Tab-separated table of C-alpha atoms and ligand atoms in Angstrom:
chain	number	residue	atom	x	y	z
A	105	MET	CA	-31.137	-11.143	1.103
A	106	ASN	CA	-29.857	-14.110	-0.794
A	107	LEU	CA	-30.112	-13.338	-4.487
A	108	SER	CA	-29.683	-16.950	-5.516
A	109	SER	CA	-32.972	-17.784	-3.800
A	110	LEU	CA	-34.653	-15.510	-6.331
A	111	HIS	CA	-32.950	-17.079	-9.267
A	112	LEU	CA	-35.437	-18.596	-11.644
A	113	ALA	CA	-34.699	-21.084	-14.344
A	114	LYS	CA	-34.370	-19.542	-17.790
A	115	ASP	CA	-37.653	-20.912	-19.015
A	116	SER	CA	-39.752	-19.757	-16.048
A	117	PRO	CA	-42.404	-17.181	-16.843
A	118	PRO	CA	-41.005	-13.740	-16.026
A	119	ALA	CA	-44.323	-12.706	-14.485
A	120	LYS	CA	-43.353	-14.375	-11.186
A	121	LEU	CA	-41.825	-11.203	-9.821
A	122	GLN	CA	-44.252	-8.397	-9.198
A	123	PRO	CA	-43.569	-4.895	-10.509
A	124	GLY	CA	-42.231	-2.813	-7.654
A	125	ALA	CA	-40.574	-5.800	-5.970
A	126	HIS	CA	-37.263	-4.210	-5.094
A	127	SER	CA	-35.547	-7.192	-3.526
A	128	TYR	CA	-33.327	-7.670	-6.570
A	129	LEU	CA	-31.818	-4.186	-6.450
A	130	ASP	CA	-28.086	-4.227	-6.332
A	131	ASN	CA	-26.934	-1.953	-3.542
A	132	ARG	CA	-23.369	-1.892	-4.769
A	133	VAL	CA	-24.561	0.238	-7.658
A	134	ILE	CA	-27.226	2.309	-5.933
A	135	LYS	CA	-24.889	3.497	-3.216
A	136	SER	CA	-22.866	5.681	-5.551
A	137	HIS	CA	-25.909	7.453	-7.007
A	138	ARG	CA	-27.519	9.063	-4.007
A	139	GLU	CA	-29.477	12.273	-4.341
A	140	ASN	CA	-27.585	15.458	-3.926
A	141	LYS	CA	-28.624	17.332	-0.790
A	142	ARG	CA	-26.277	20.328	-0.830
A	143	THR	CA	-27.564	23.890	-1.047
A	144	ARG	CA	-27.298	26.041	-4.141
A	145	SER	CA	-24.537	28.186	-2.610
A	146	GLN	CA	-22.540	25.084	-1.648
A	147	ARG	CA	-22.843	23.694	-5.154
A	148	ALA	CA	-21.835	27.045	-6.688
A	149	ARG	CA	-18.813	27.241	-4.389
A	150	GLU	CA	-17.858	23.710	-5.320
A	151	ARG	CA	-18.020	24.558	-9.017
A	152	ILE	CA	-15.617	27.445	-8.413
A	153	ARG	CA	-13.204	25.117	-6.584
A	154	THR	CA	-13.449	22.476	-9.291
A	155	LYS	CA	-12.627	25.089	-11.928
A	156	GLU	CA	-9.682	26.355	-9.904
A	157	HIS	CA	-8.400	22.788	-9.709
A	158	LEU	CA	-8.849	22.315	-13.474
A	159	THR	CA	-7.118	25.628	-14.194
A	160	ARG	CA	-4.099	24.606	-12.084
A	161	LEU	CA	-3.908	21.230	-13.838
A	162	ALA	CA	-4.124	22.875	-17.253
A	163	VAL	CA	-1.350	25.356	-16.412
A	164	GLY	CA	0.714	22.448	-15.065
A	165	ILE	CA	0.664	20.621	-18.398
A	166	GLY	CA	1.241	23.765	-20.446
A	167	GLU	CA	-2.364	24.219	-21.655
A	168	VAL	CA	-2.347	27.927	-20.874
A	169	GLU	CA	-5.050	28.863	-23.349
A	170	LEU	CA	-7.418	26.269	-21.909
A	171	ALA	CA	-6.644	27.473	-18.373
A	172	ASP	CA	-7.464	31.039	-19.384
A	173	LYS	CA	-10.783	29.987	-20.947
A	174	ILE	CA	-11.862	28.015	-17.877
A	175	GLU	CA	-10.966	30.947	-15.660
A	176	ARG	CA	-12.987	33.426	-17.716
A	177	CYS	CA	-15.995	31.117	-18.096
A	178	HIS	CA	-18.899	32.224	-15.870
A	179	SER	CA	-16.596	34.625	-14.004
A	180	ARG	CA	-18.973	37.575	-14.434
A	181	LEU	CA	-22.710	37.149	-14.578
A	182	LEU	CA	-25.800	39.111	-15.412
A	183	VAL	CA	-28.455	37.904	-12.993
A	184	LEU	CA	-32.151	38.548	-13.377
A	185	THR	CA	-33.778	38.372	-9.971
A	186	CYS	CA	-36.740	39.510	-7.897
A	187	GLY	CA	-34.444	39.562	-4.851
A	188	ARG	CA	-35.652	36.206	-3.588
A	189	HIS	CA	-35.510	34.039	-6.681
A	190	ILE	CA	-33.110	33.891	-9.563
A	191	ALA	CA	-34.947	33.773	-12.851
A	192	GLN	CA	-32.016	33.833	-15.244
A	193	VAL	CA	-28.225	33.841	-15.151
A	194	ILE	CA	-26.365	35.001	-18.242
A	195	PRO	CA	-22.610	34.370	-18.177
A	196	ASN	CA	-20.102	36.739	-19.790
A	197	PHE	CA	-18.348	33.830	-21.477
A	198	THR	CA	-18.670	30.045	-21.721
A	199	CYS	CA	-15.571	27.897	-22.280
A	200	GLU	CA	-17.497	24.826	-23.532
A	201	PHE	CA	-14.792	22.577	-22.096
A	202	ARG	CA	-16.274	19.157	-21.406
A	203	LEU	CA	-15.073	19.013	-17.815
A	204	CYS	CA	-16.227	22.532	-16.928
A	205	PRO	CA	-18.975	22.159	-14.323
A	206	ASP	CA	-20.727	25.387	-15.368
A	207	CYS	CA	-20.797	24.448	-19.040
A	208	GLY	CA	-21.818	20.926	-18.028
A	209	ARG	CA	-24.901	22.270	-16.280
A	210	ARG	CA	-25.867	24.221	-19.376
A	211	ARG	CA	-25.366	21.137	-21.513
A	212	SER	CA	-27.446	18.989	-19.221
A	213	ARG	CA	-30.258	21.581	-19.194
A	214	LYS	CA	-30.245	21.638	-22.983
A	215	LEU	CA	-30.514	17.841	-23.093
A	216	GLN	CA	-33.417	17.906	-20.652
A	217	ASN	CA	-35.246	20.579	-22.619
A	218	LYS	CA	-34.738	18.635	-25.819
A	219	TYR	CA	-35.547	15.101	-24.683
A	220	LEU	CA	-38.228	15.520	-22.023
A	221	PRO	CA	-40.996	16.472	-24.495
A	222	MET	CA	-39.972	13.552	-26.730
A	223	MET	CA	-39.993	11.108	-23.820
A	224	ARG	CA	-43.418	12.330	-22.701
A	225	ALA	CA	-44.773	11.985	-26.233
A	226	PHE	CA	-43.210	8.516	-26.621
A	227	LEU	CA	-44.841	7.396	-23.370
A	228	ARG	CA	-48.204	8.707	-24.549
A	229	HIS	CA	-47.951	6.844	-27.847
A	230	HIS	CA	-46.622	3.488	-26.638
A	231	HIS	CA	-47.507	0.976	-23.957
A	232	VAL	CA	-44.142	1.061	-22.224
A	233	LYS	CA	-42.848	1.848	-18.741
A	234	PRO	CA	-39.581	3.757	-18.235
A	235	VAL	CA	-36.844	2.178	-16.132
A	236	HIS	CA	-33.380	3.358	-15.108
A	237	LEU	CA	-30.889	0.610	-15.867
A	238	VAL	CA	-27.245	0.836	-14.814
A	239	LEU	CA	-24.826	-1.507	-16.574
A	240	THR	CA	-21.332	-1.943	-15.187
A	241	GLN	CA	-18.261	-3.856	-16.257
A	242	THR	CA	-15.302	-5.455	-14.496
A	243	HIS	CA	-12.263	-3.246	-13.861
A	244	ARG	CA	-9.277	-3.783	-16.116
A	245	VAL	CA	-6.001	-2.048	-16.730
A	246	GLU	CA	-6.955	0.037	-19.773
A	247	THR	CA	-7.331	3.627	-20.939
A	248	ARG	CA	-10.526	5.599	-20.519
A	249	LYS	CA	-11.113	5.284	-24.239
A	250	GLN	CA	-10.751	1.492	-24.157
A	251	SER	CA	-12.997	1.262	-21.117
A	252	SER	CA	-15.731	3.296	-22.756
A	253	LYS	CA	-15.467	1.400	-26.046
A	254	ARG	CA	-15.672	-1.933	-24.224
A	255	ILE	CA	-18.932	-1.082	-22.458
A	256	LYS	CA	-20.511	0.577	-25.501
A	257	ASP	CA	-19.658	-2.412	-27.720
A	258	ALA	CA	-21.211	-4.761	-25.173
A	259	PHE	CA	-24.364	-2.650	-25.122
A	260	VAL	CA	-24.608	-2.773	-28.921
A	261	LYS	CA	-24.387	-6.589	-28.722
A	262	LEU	CA	-27.034	-6.648	-26.005
A	263	GLN	CA	-29.431	-4.691	-28.201
A	264	ARG	CA	-29.104	-7.280	-30.967
A	265	ARG	CA	-30.270	-10.117	-28.729
A	266	ALA	CA	-33.776	-11.517	-28.824
A	267	PHE	CA	-34.254	-10.931	-25.099
A	268	TRP	CA	-33.574	-7.217	-25.383
A	269	LYS	CA	-35.804	-6.802	-28.401
A	270	GLU	CA	-38.616	-8.600	-26.628
A	271	PHE	CA	-38.516	-6.438	-23.508
A	272	PHE	CA	-37.225	-3.006	-24.553
A	273	LYS	CA	-38.478	-0.471	-27.047
A	274	GLY	CA	-35.444	1.814	-27.135
A	275	GLY	CA	-34.362	4.649	-24.857
A	276	THR	CA	-31.333	6.791	-24.049
A	277	TRP	CA	-27.870	5.976	-22.774
A	278	SER	CA	-25.244	8.072	-21.021
A	279	LEU	CA	-21.752	7.289	-19.862
A	280	GLU	CA	-20.403	7.778	-16.373
A	281	PHE	CA	-16.701	7.546	-15.579
A	282	THR	CA	-15.184	6.989	-12.180
A	283	LYS	CA	-11.838	5.689	-11.014
A	284	ASP	CA	-11.286	3.336	-8.119
A	285	LYS	CA	-8.593	3.757	-5.488
A	286	ASN	CA	-6.188	1.664	-7.575
A	287	GLY	CA	-6.574	4.088	-10.455
A	288	LEU	CA	-8.602	1.695	-12.612
A	289	HIS	CA	-11.302	3.162	-14.801
A	290	HIS	CA	-14.786	2.259	-13.808
A	291	THR	CA	-17.265	3.027	-16.568
A	292	HIS	CA	-21.033	2.725	-16.193
A	293	LEU	CA	-23.814	3.030	-18.705
A	294	HIS	CA	-26.955	4.715	-17.441
A	295	ILE	CA	-29.904	3.756	-19.557
A	296	ILE	CA	-33.439	5.036	-19.596
A	297	GLY	CA	-35.102	2.028	-21.149
A	298	PHE	CA	-38.708	1.901	-22.280
A	299	ARG	CA	-39.744	-1.505	-21.038
A	300	ARG	CA	-42.493	-3.300	-22.913
A	301	LYS	CA	-43.305	-5.710	-20.080
A	302	PHE	CA	-41.966	-6.964	-16.799
A	303	PHE	CA	-39.152	-9.544	-16.681
A	304	ASP	CA	-36.981	-11.298	-14.152
A	305	ILE	CA	-33.835	-9.268	-13.480
A	306	GLU	CA	-31.774	-12.456	-13.284
A	307	LEU	CA	-32.473	-13.095	-16.966
A	308	LEU	CA	-31.060	-9.665	-17.836
A	309	ARG	CA	-28.033	-10.396	-15.671
A	310	ASP	CA	-27.428	-13.575	-17.685
A	311	GLU	CA	-27.763	-11.617	-20.936
A	312	TRP	CA	-25.277	-8.974	-19.795
A	313	LEU	CA	-22.852	-11.686	-18.705
A	314	ALA	CA	-23.237	-13.354	-22.110
A	315	VAL	CA	-22.235	-10.215	-24.042
A	316	THR	CA	-19.498	-8.971	-21.690
A	317	GLY	CA	-18.022	-12.375	-20.835
A	318	ASP	CA	-17.340	-11.399	-17.226
A	319	SER	CA	-19.775	-8.740	-15.940
A	320	HIS	CA	-23.088	-9.331	-14.268
A	321	VAL	CA	-23.434	-6.327	-11.936
A	322	LEU	CA	-26.357	-4.173	-12.929
A	323	ASN	CA	-29.182	-2.291	-11.351
A	324	LEU	CA	-32.708	-1.628	-12.512
A	325	LYS	CA	-35.342	0.583	-10.966
A	326	PRO	CA	-38.680	1.776	-12.284
A	327	ILE	CA	-38.977	5.497	-13.057
A	328	SER	CA	-42.191	7.026	-11.729
A	329	ASP	CA	-41.435	10.613	-12.774
A	330	ILE	CA	-39.826	10.823	-16.204
A	331	ALA	CA	-38.579	14.405	-15.662
A	332	ALA	CA	-36.698	13.326	-12.522
A	333	GLY	CA	-35.442	10.175	-14.263
A	334	LEU	CA	-34.028	12.177	-17.158
A	335	ARG	CA	-32.483	14.738	-14.793
A	336	GLU	CA	-30.745	11.887	-12.983
A	337	VAL	CA	-29.114	10.416	-16.093
A	338	VAL	CA	-28.051	13.708	-17.703
A	339	LYS	CA	-26.299	14.518	-14.436
A	340	TYR	CA	-23.525	12.182	-15.568
A	341	VAL	CA	-23.180	14.093	-18.808
A	342	SER	CA	-22.757	17.358	-16.936
A	343	LYS	CA	-20.374	15.841	-14.427
A	344	PRO	CA	-18.614	13.035	-16.260
A	345	LEU	CA	-16.231	12.162	-13.457
A	346	ASP	CA	-14.901	13.012	-10.066
A	347	ILE	CA	-12.597	15.915	-10.892
A	348	ARG	CA	-11.226	16.079	-7.358
A	349	ARG	CA	-9.373	12.826	-8.052
A	350	PHE	CA	-8.251	14.108	-11.410
A	351	GLY	CA	-4.509	14.549	-11.913
A	352	ALA	CA	-2.340	16.065	-14.647
A	353	GLU	CA	-2.084	12.699	-16.445
A	354	ASP	CA	-5.859	12.324	-16.440
A	355	LEU	CA	-6.292	15.735	-17.999
A	356	ARG	CA	-3.690	14.948	-20.651
A	357	GLU	CA	-5.489	11.700	-21.446
A	358	PHE	CA	-8.870	13.416	-21.476
A	359	LEU	CA	-7.705	16.065	-23.939
A	360	LYS	CA	-6.810	13.326	-26.416
A	361	LEU	CA	-10.412	12.093	-26.482
A	362	LYS	CA	-11.783	15.051	-28.350
A	363	ASN	CA	-15.194	13.917	-29.442
A	364	MET	CA	-16.284	11.074	-27.242
A	365	ARG	CA	-20.060	10.843	-27.155
A	366	MET	CA	-21.490	10.841	-23.654
A	367	PHE	CA	-25.192	10.619	-24.421
A	368	GLY	CA	-27.316	9.068	-27.136
A	369	THR	CA	-30.607	7.454	-28.056
A	370	PHE	CA	-31.212	3.930	-29.308
A	371	GLY	CA	-33.854	1.622	-30.738
A	372	GLU	CA	-37.345	2.772	-31.565
A	373	PHE	CA	-36.993	5.843	-29.378
A	374	ARG	CA	-34.160	7.009	-31.604
A	375	ASP	CA	-36.348	6.805	-34.707
A	376	PHE	CA	-39.166	8.503	-32.830
A	377	CYS	CA	-36.893	11.444	-31.955
A	378	LYS	CA	-35.850	11.858	-35.591
A	379	GLY	CA	-39.446	12.255	-36.690
A	380	PHE	CA	-40.602	14.295	-33.689
A	381	ASP	CA	-42.362	17.589	-34.303
A	382	PRO	CA	-42.140	19.794	-31.195
A	383	SER	CA	-45.348	21.625	-32.076
A	384	ASP	CA	-47.175	18.287	-31.818
A	385	ASN	CA	-47.404	18.618	-28.053
A	386	ASP	CA	-50.529	18.310	-25.994
A	387	GLY	CA	-48.898	18.868	-22.595
A	388	ASP	CA	-47.454	22.037	-21.121
A	389	GLU	CA	-43.910	20.782	-20.617
A	390	ALA	CA	-42.365	24.238	-20.576
A	391	SER	CA	-43.823	25.058	-17.177
A	392	GLU	CA	-41.853	22.230	-15.600
A	393	LEU	CA	-38.562	23.054	-17.215
A	394	ASP	CA	-35.880	25.073	-15.587
A	395	GLY	CA	-36.761	28.764	-15.549
A	396	LEU	CA	-33.165	29.618	-16.415
A	397	THR	CA	-33.747	28.669	-20.014
A	398	ARG	CA	-36.610	31.068	-20.643
A	399	ASP	CA	-36.244	34.477	-22.187
A	400	LEU	CA	-36.964	37.119	-19.593
A	401	VAL	CA	-36.040	40.805	-19.317
A	402	GLU	CA	-35.955	43.418	-16.575
A	403	GLY	CA	-39.487	44.306	-15.452
A	404	CYS	CA	-40.952	40.884	-16.295
A	405	ALA	CA	-42.769	39.057	-13.485
A	406	CYS	CA	-40.711	36.538	-11.499
A	407	PRO	CA	-41.901	33.051	-12.579
A	408	LYS	CA	-41.978	31.965	-8.899
A	409	CYS	CA	-43.567	34.943	-7.073
A	410	ALA	CA	-44.597	37.439	-9.800
A	411	ALA	CA	-42.572	40.297	-8.245
A	412	PRO	CA	-40.807	42.457	-10.855
A	413	LEU	CA	-37.385	41.286	-11.963
A	414	PHE	CA	-34.309	43.495	-11.971
A	415	GLU	CA	-30.757	43.006	-13.220
A	416	LEU	CA	-27.645	42.525	-11.114
A	417	ARG	CA	-24.089	42.289	-12.374
A	418	LEU	CA	-22.207	39.863	-10.162
A	419	SER	CA	-18.840	38.150	-10.048
A	420	LYS	CA	-18.833	34.368	-9.495
A	421	ASN	CA	-18.036	34.929	-5.794
A	422	ASP	CA	-20.778	37.564	-5.476
A	423	LEU	CA	-23.194	34.979	-6.839
A	424	VAL	CA	-22.271	32.518	-4.079
A	425	ARG	CA	-22.883	35.245	-1.458
A	426	PHE	CA	-26.163	36.135	-3.141
A	427	TYR	CA	-27.304	32.502	-2.924
A	428	GLU	CA	-26.260	32.422	0.733
A	429	GLY	CA	-28.324	35.555	1.395
A	430	ILE	CA	-31.391	33.957	-0.176
A	431	GLU	CA	-30.850	30.729	1.769
A	432	SER	CA	-30.470	32.483	5.125
A	433	SER	CA	-33.345	34.949	4.825
A	434	PRO	CA	-36.717	33.813	6.190
A	435	PRO	CA	-39.484	33.286	3.614
A	436	GLY	CA	-41.133	36.566	2.723
A	437	LYS	CA	-38.036	38.685	3.260
A	438	VAL	CA	-35.931	39.911	0.418
A	439	GLY	CA	-32.495	38.282	0.340
A	440	THR	CA	-30.431	41.152	-1.037
A	441	SER	CA	-28.263	43.245	1.203
B	195	ZN	ZN1	-17.138	26.572	-18.945
B	196	ZN	ZN1	-39.514	35.743	-7.109
């Protein structure tokens, strides 16, 4: 598909492209954000490996206290289960380290629980459609901090432009970090934008080029399910980078960036969130949220099958085996052994 054939002059009416016309999507960006198809046990095992890697790196640079915290975090768990489903997992200790995959999941769940009701309410009150916009920038030799500042500054400039104000009514942003094979930082901004009306993607490309000076690669796709859209963007907050490629120097650099913000709101959505009253809710959002955040005790009915819940005390490795048992047992059979 030749993108230049779609290019419209700046003064053409943006209505020429139909909503849902996906021909403009930039596959270079989409490719790296495929859905995750691994099982729960595989993901749990991977989190253990990631933490082992982080612990080794921390010991290697003399951060023994940090290593100890990461090792203790989620090492023993109180699991509330019916035998087939897990209703709640309570860890013995949480390290709250920003690169910890277990703490990242908790953080991302908290963000979802906080922002989903606000997004639903915002969509009910305004004539806007949510889109997932990915903004990228050219690679340069720079630190992670410089890379993140560069893209955030460009986004602030973008928001001040007439084009942006005409087509977007605020939203959320989150940062994603990756590194290419040459070791250059590659920072993306994932934006859930509340779009007022349809526009030609090429115009947005021109706007992004105007504020960055050299970047025009971006991707935009409509969000049909806001819960799934939010889950997708907070994923980058819970897993800010590919830790497998992380070395001792990276960890040292990361520890210097104590309070870098990874997620935020902007525009009219930001003001809306400030004034939001959670009791002012006409939908039943809670039923769609992750069951792990609800308060349950032994004897309560399993939220998935209504069988009584009981408590299990498991180590992190026991939990992986427990997940495997559930995954391998046929529906209807209890997965404990
Ligand atoms: Zn942790
Ligand atoms: Zn159940």
